[in-house]
Structure formats: C-alpha cells, structure tokens
Tab-separated table of N, CA and C in Angstrom:
chain	number	residue	atom	x	y	z
A	607	MET	N	-49.350	90.355	85.043
A	607	MET	CA	-49.471	90.189	83.334
A	607	MET	C	-48.207	91.586	82.708
A	608	GLN	N	-47.850	89.645	81.888
A	608	GLN	CA	-46.931	90.126	81.125
A	608	GLN	C	-46.817	90.715	79.875
A	609	LYS	N	-45.496	91.956	79.924
A	609	LYS	CA	-45.855	92.611	78.240
A	609	LYS	C	-45.973	91.623	77.346
A	610	PRO	N	-46.039	92.301	76.503
A	610	PRO	CA	-46.270	92.026	75.142
A	610	PRO	C	-45.074	91.389	74.493
A	611	LEU	N	-44.586	90.860	73.728
A	611	LEU	CA	-43.035	90.227	73.369
A	611	LEU	C	-42.412	91.354	72.598
A	612	ILE	N	-43.476	92.161	71.707
A	612	ILE	CA	-43.009	93.691	71.207
A	612	ILE	C	-41.935	94.333	72.179
A	613	ASP	N	-42.713	94.910	73.312
A	613	ASP	CA	-42.775	95.997	73.925
A	613	ASP	C	-40.758	95.468	74.540
A	614	ARG	N	-40.656	93.823	74.838
A	614	ARG	CA	-39.847	93.763	76.082
A	614	ARG	C	-38.729	93.769	74.724
A	615	LYS	N	-39.012	93.422	74.223
A	615	LYS	CA	-37.832	93.010	72.639
A	615	LYS	C	-37.441	94.600	72.327
A	616	ASN	N	-38.562	95.628	71.979
A	616	ASN	CA	-38.115	97.064	72.414
A	616	ASN	C	-37.535	97.641	73.880
A	617	ARG	N	-37.457	97.168	74.964
A	617	ARG	CA	-36.992	97.072	76.008
A	617	ARG	C	-35.148	97.555	76.607
A	618	ILE	N	-35.455	95.967	75.698
A	618	ILE	CA	-34.369	95.346	75.942
A	618	ILE	C	-33.323	96.266	74.524
A	619	MET	N	-33.760	96.885	73.619
A	619	MET	CA	-32.813	97.245	72.120
A	619	MET	C	-32.814	98.678	73.028
A	620	THR	N	-33.495	99.665	73.504
A	620	THR	CA	-33.168	100.289	74.095
A	620	THR	C	-32.423	100.643	75.223
A	621	ILE	N	-32.305	99.330	76.153
A	621	ILE	CA	-30.902	99.305	77.096
A	621	ILE	C	-29.517	99.298	76.106
A	622	TYR	N	-29.644	98.303	75.528
A	622	TYR	CA	-28.472	98.445	74.406
A	622	TYR	C	-28.592	99.414	73.678
A	623	GLU	N	-28.480	100.296	72.882
A	623	GLU	CA	-28.570	101.313	72.767
A	623	GLU	C	-27.926	102.753	73.353
A	624	ARG	N	-28.094	102.375	75.129
A	624	ARG	CA	-27.484	103.699	75.992
A	624	ARG	C	-26.164	102.933	75.799
A	625	LEU	N	-25.990	101.764	75.907
A	625	LEU	CA	-24.607	100.772	75.589
A	625	LEU	C	-23.851	101.041	75.507
A	626	LEU	N	-24.440	100.849	73.805
A	626	LEU	CA	-23.763	100.606	72.478
A	626	LEU	C	-23.177	102.492	72.624
A	627	ASP	N	-23.882	104.219	73.356
A	627	ASP	CA	-23.714	105.451	72.939
A	627	ASP	C	-22.873	105.607	73.782
A	628	ALA	N	-22.690	104.865	75.613
A	628	ALA	CA	-21.910	104.825	75.827
A	628	ALA	C	-20.563	104.071	75.977
A	629	PHE	N	-20.326	103.168	75.245
A	629	PHE	CA	-18.966	102.017	74.718
A	629	PHE	C	-18.305	102.493	73.993
A	630	GLY	N	-19.685	102.203	73.158
A	630	GLY	CA	-19.202	101.768	71.205
A	630	GLY	C	-19.056	100.577	71.147
A	631	GLU	N	-18.600	100.873	69.743
A	631	GLU	CA	-18.978	99.132	69.591
A	631	GLU	C	-17.652	98.722	69.506
A	632	GLN	N	-17.946	97.308	69.853
A	632	GLN	CA	-17.018	96.378	70.109
A	632	GLN	C	-15.793	95.444	69.190
A	633	GLY	N	-17.138	94.970	68.621
A	633	GLY	CA	-16.350	93.597	67.680
A	633	GLY	C	-15.987	92.241	68.450
A	634	TRP	N	-16.302	92.146	69.845
A	634	TRP	CA	-16.138	90.804	70.154
A	634	TRP	C	-17.016	89.711	70.915
A	635	TRP	N	-18.405	89.541	70.089
A	635	TRP	CA	-19.143	88.764	70.281
A	635	TRP	C	-19.261	88.142	69.105
A	636	PRO	N	-19.061	86.295	68.880
A	636	PRO	CA	-19.451	85.789	68.323
A	636	PRO	C	-21.209	86.402	67.651
A	637	LEU	N	-20.836	86.118	65.566
A	637	LEU	CA	-21.933	86.543	65.265
A	637	LEU	C	-22.145	85.343	64.568
A	638	THR	N	-23.535	85.201	63.667
A	638	THR	CA	-23.871	84.202	62.698
A	638	THR	C	-23.857	84.859	61.848
A	639	PRO	N	-22.808	84.876	60.488
A	639	PRO	CA	-22.900	84.981	59.594
A	639	PRO	C	-24.035	84.082	58.390
A	640	GLU	N	-24.301	85.667	57.467
A	640	GLU	CA	-25.943	84.939	56.561
A	640	GLU	C	-25.798	84.101	55.962
A	641	GLY	N	-26.824	83.420	55.692
A	641	GLY	CA	-26.696	82.118	55.100
A	641	GLY	C	-26.521	81.106	56.431
A	642	GLU	N	-25.943	81.150	57.851
A	642	GLU	CA	-25.590	80.185	58.249
A	642	GLU	C	-26.443	79.960	59.440
A	643	ILE	N	-26.302	79.161	59.889
A	643	ILE	CA	-26.703	79.114	61.354
A	643	ILE	C	-26.025	79.078	62.889
A	644	LYS	N	-24.792	78.745	62.726
A	644	LYS	CA	-24.305	79.158	63.512
A	644	LYS	C	-23.243	80.666	63.745
A	645	PRO	N	-22.835	80.934	65.095
A	645	PRO	CA	-22.563	81.673	65.368
A	645	PRO	C	-20.415	81.765	65.332
A	646	VAL	N	-19.933	82.760	64.474
A	646	VAL	CA	-18.471	81.952	64.869
A	646	VAL	C	-18.225	84.032	64.691
A	647	HIS	N	-16.533	83.788	65.873
A	647	HIS	CA	-15.976	84.730	66.489
A	647	HIS	C	-15.358	85.513	65.208
A	648	ASN	N	-15.285	86.579	64.436
A	648	ASN	CA	-14.574	87.384	62.923
A	648	ASN	C	-14.073	88.421	63.632
A	649	GLY	N	-14.363	89.042	64.808
A	649	GLY	CA	-13.716	90.352	65.147
A	649	GLY	C	-14.454	91.673	64.894
A	650	ASP	N	-15.901	91.579	63.988
A	650	ASP	CA	-16.710	92.061	63.284
A	650	ASP	C	-17.538	92.872	64.722
A	651	ALA	N	-18.038	93.691	64.491
A	651	ALA	CA	-18.876	94.499	64.937
A	651	ALA	C	-20.510	94.180	64.508
A	652	PRO	N	-21.261	94.334	65.121
A	652	PRO	CA	-22.176	93.652	64.775
A	652	PRO	C	-22.384	94.612	63.439
A	653	ARG	N	-23.761	94.492	62.443
A	653	ARG	CA	-23.558	95.494	60.851
A	653	ARG	C	-25.178	95.871	61.317
A	654	ASN	N	-25.868	95.321	61.951
A	654	ASN	CA	-27.394	95.548	61.670
A	654	ASN	C	-27.813	95.562	63.134
A	655	GLU	N	-29.363	95.225	63.440
A	655	GLU	CA	-30.204	95.562	64.387
A	655	GLU	C	-30.604	93.595	64.195
A	656	ARG	N	-30.223	92.954	63.275
A	656	ARG	CA	-30.165	91.384	63.471
A	656	ARG	C	-29.339	91.024	64.384
A	657	ASP	N	-27.820	91.774	64.393
A	657	ASP	CA	-26.798	91.227	64.667
A	657	ASP	C	-26.979	91.654	66.144
A	658	ARG	N	-26.821	92.654	65.983
A	658	ARG	CA	-27.524	93.205	67.743
A	658	ARG	C	-28.118	92.668	68.350
A	659	PHE	N	-29.352	92.485	68.031
A	659	PHE	CA	-29.725	92.007	68.374
A	659	PHE	C	-29.526	89.964	69.361
A	660	GLU	N	-29.032	90.070	68.564
A	660	GLU	CA	-28.002	87.932	68.455
A	660	GLU	C	-27.401	88.786	69.851
A	661	VAL	N	-26.706	89.551	69.979
A	661	VAL	CA	-25.684	89.920	70.693
A	661	VAL	C	-26.617	89.664	71.765
A	662	ILE	N	-27.727	89.916	72.125
A	662	ILE	CA	-28.931	90.423	73.542
A	662	ILE	C	-29.011	89.171	73.987
A	663	VAL	N	-29.285	88.252	72.918
A	663	VAL	CA	-30.366	87.313	73.331
A	663	VAL	C	-28.429	86.531	74.018
A	664	GLY	N	-27.477	86.572	72.743
A	664	GLY	CA	-26.909	85.354	73.767
A	664	GLY	C	-26.130	85.795	74.806
A	665	ALA	N	-25.981	87.218	75.359
A	665	ALA	CA	-25.667	87.784	76.260
A	665	ALA	C	-26.809	86.890	77.511
A	666	ILE	N	-27.782	86.934	77.521
A	666	ILE	CA	-28.409	86.893	77.979
A	666	ILE	C	-28.399	85.096	78.398
A	667	LEU	N	-28.330	84.564	77.358
A	667	LEU	CA	-28.578	82.933	77.399
A	667	LEU	C	-26.745	82.704	78.087
A	668	THR	N	-26.555	83.448	78.203
A	668	THR	CA	-24.861	82.577	78.584
A	668	THR	C	-25.022	83.049	79.731
A	669	GLN	N	-25.584	83.440	80.722
A	669	GLN	CA	-25.790	84.107	81.738
A	669	GLN	C	-25.807	82.233	82.631
A	670	ASN	N	-24.866	82.103	83.629
A	670	ASN	CA	-25.353	80.771	84.471
A	670	ASN	C	-24.460	79.205	83.220
A	671	THR	N	-23.688	79.431	82.256
A	671	THR	CA	-23.860	78.761	80.756
A	671	THR	C	-22.543	78.777	80.257
A	672	SER	N	-22.309	77.695	79.713
A	672	SER	CA	-21.209	77.294	78.735
A	672	SER	C	-21.361	77.985	77.606
A	673	TRP	N	-20.721	78.428	76.909
A	673	TRP	CA	-20.485	78.638	75.490
A	673	TRP	C	-21.499	77.930	74.628
A	674	ARG	N	-20.527	76.883	74.689
A	674	ARG	CA	-21.131	75.657	73.662
A	674	ARG	C	-22.884	75.695	73.993
A	675	ASN	N	-23.719	75.523	74.711
A	675	ASN	CA	-25.038	75.805	75.222
A	675	ASN	C	-25.407	77.145	74.234
A	676	VAL	N	-24.883	78.266	74.855
A	676	VAL	CA	-25.548	79.181	74.515
A	676	VAL	C	-25.519	79.205	72.605
A	677	GLU	N	-24.228	78.921	72.366
A	677	GLU	CA	-24.019	78.452	70.602
A	677	GLU	C	-25.657	77.567	70.232
A	678	ARG	N	-25.884	76.822	70.883
A	678	ARG	CA	-26.542	75.878	70.212
A	678	ARG	C	-28.040	76.497	70.382
A	679	ALA	N	-28.393	77.105	71.443
A	679	ALA	CA	-29.985	77.175	71.760
A	679	ALA	C	-29.738	79.075	70.309
A	680	ILE	N	-28.299	79.385	70.070
A	680	ILE	CA	-28.466	80.257	68.754
A	680	ILE	C	-28.902	79.766	67.628
A	681	GLU	N	-28.556	78.498	67.842
A	681	GLU	CA	-28.093	77.637	65.926
A	681	GLU	C	-30.097	77.451	65.977
A	682	SER	N	-30.790	77.176	66.911
A	682	SER	CA	-31.682	76.677	67.293
A	682	SER	C	-32.683	78.007	66.997
A	683	LEU	N	-32.045	78.316	67.308
A	683	LEU	CA	-33.229	80.387	67.369
A	683	LEU	C	-33.032	80.029	65.803
A	684	ASN	N	-31.987	80.822	65.178
A	684	ASN	CA	-31.633	80.438	64.153
A	684	ASN	C	-32.328	79.825	63.251
A	685	LYS	N	-32.115	78.795	63.081
A	685	LYS	CA	-32.860	77.712	62.495
A	685	LYS	C	-34.797	78.063	62.325
A	686	LYS	N	-34.884	78.342	63.259
A	686	LYS	CA	-36.870	78.937	63.068
A	686	LYS	C	-37.013	80.107	62.960
A	687	ASN	N	-35.866	80.557	62.651
A	687	ASN	CA	-35.784	81.758	61.728
A	687	ASN	C	-36.313	83.256	63.446
A	688	LEU	N	-36.606	82.846	64.559
A	688	LEU	CA	-36.736	83.144	65.531
A	688	LEU	C	-36.009	84.698	66.420
A	689	LEU	N	-34.423	85.346	65.235
A	689	LEU	CA	-34.273	86.627	65.609
A	689	LEU	C	-33.767	87.389	64.308
A	690	ASP	N	-34.576	86.860	63.605
A	690	ASP	CA	-35.066	87.955	62.492
A	690	ASP	C	-36.372	88.895	62.684
C-alpha cells in the first residue's frame, strides 16, 4: 500500500533539509520566477518552500532524461499549480 502523498512529500522535504544543513545553499538550480511557468537560471538560491520543492521535483525528473524534458514537465506542473 502506498503512503499518502503528504507523507511522501514530508519525507522528501526531510531529506532535502538534511542535505541543505550539510552543504548550504548553492544557487545552481533553475527556478521558476513568481508569476511565470518556465524555470530560469539566475543564480539565486531557493527562497522558500515552493522553490525548494521545485528543486527536488526537478532533480527527480532529470534522472535519465534531458533538462528540456524536465523543463517541460515543470512548466506543466506550474500551469496546474501542482508545485504550490
């Protein structure tokens, strides 16, 4: 039986927070500016939980695929407000 989505999200966030504590903010991942749907790389570190969650989702999606496919997936998720 699968765990509820909120439990999985909390687990992913816990792992992320541990990595952040160990390595600090990097600012190397493209993020979606407020009011936009397409992520861009401007060197900013994640500013809030939504940005951090977008990094996690993007990192998972980028496994075994090209960044362009990840970008399209994040755009689709943003259009449906699924990263909020």
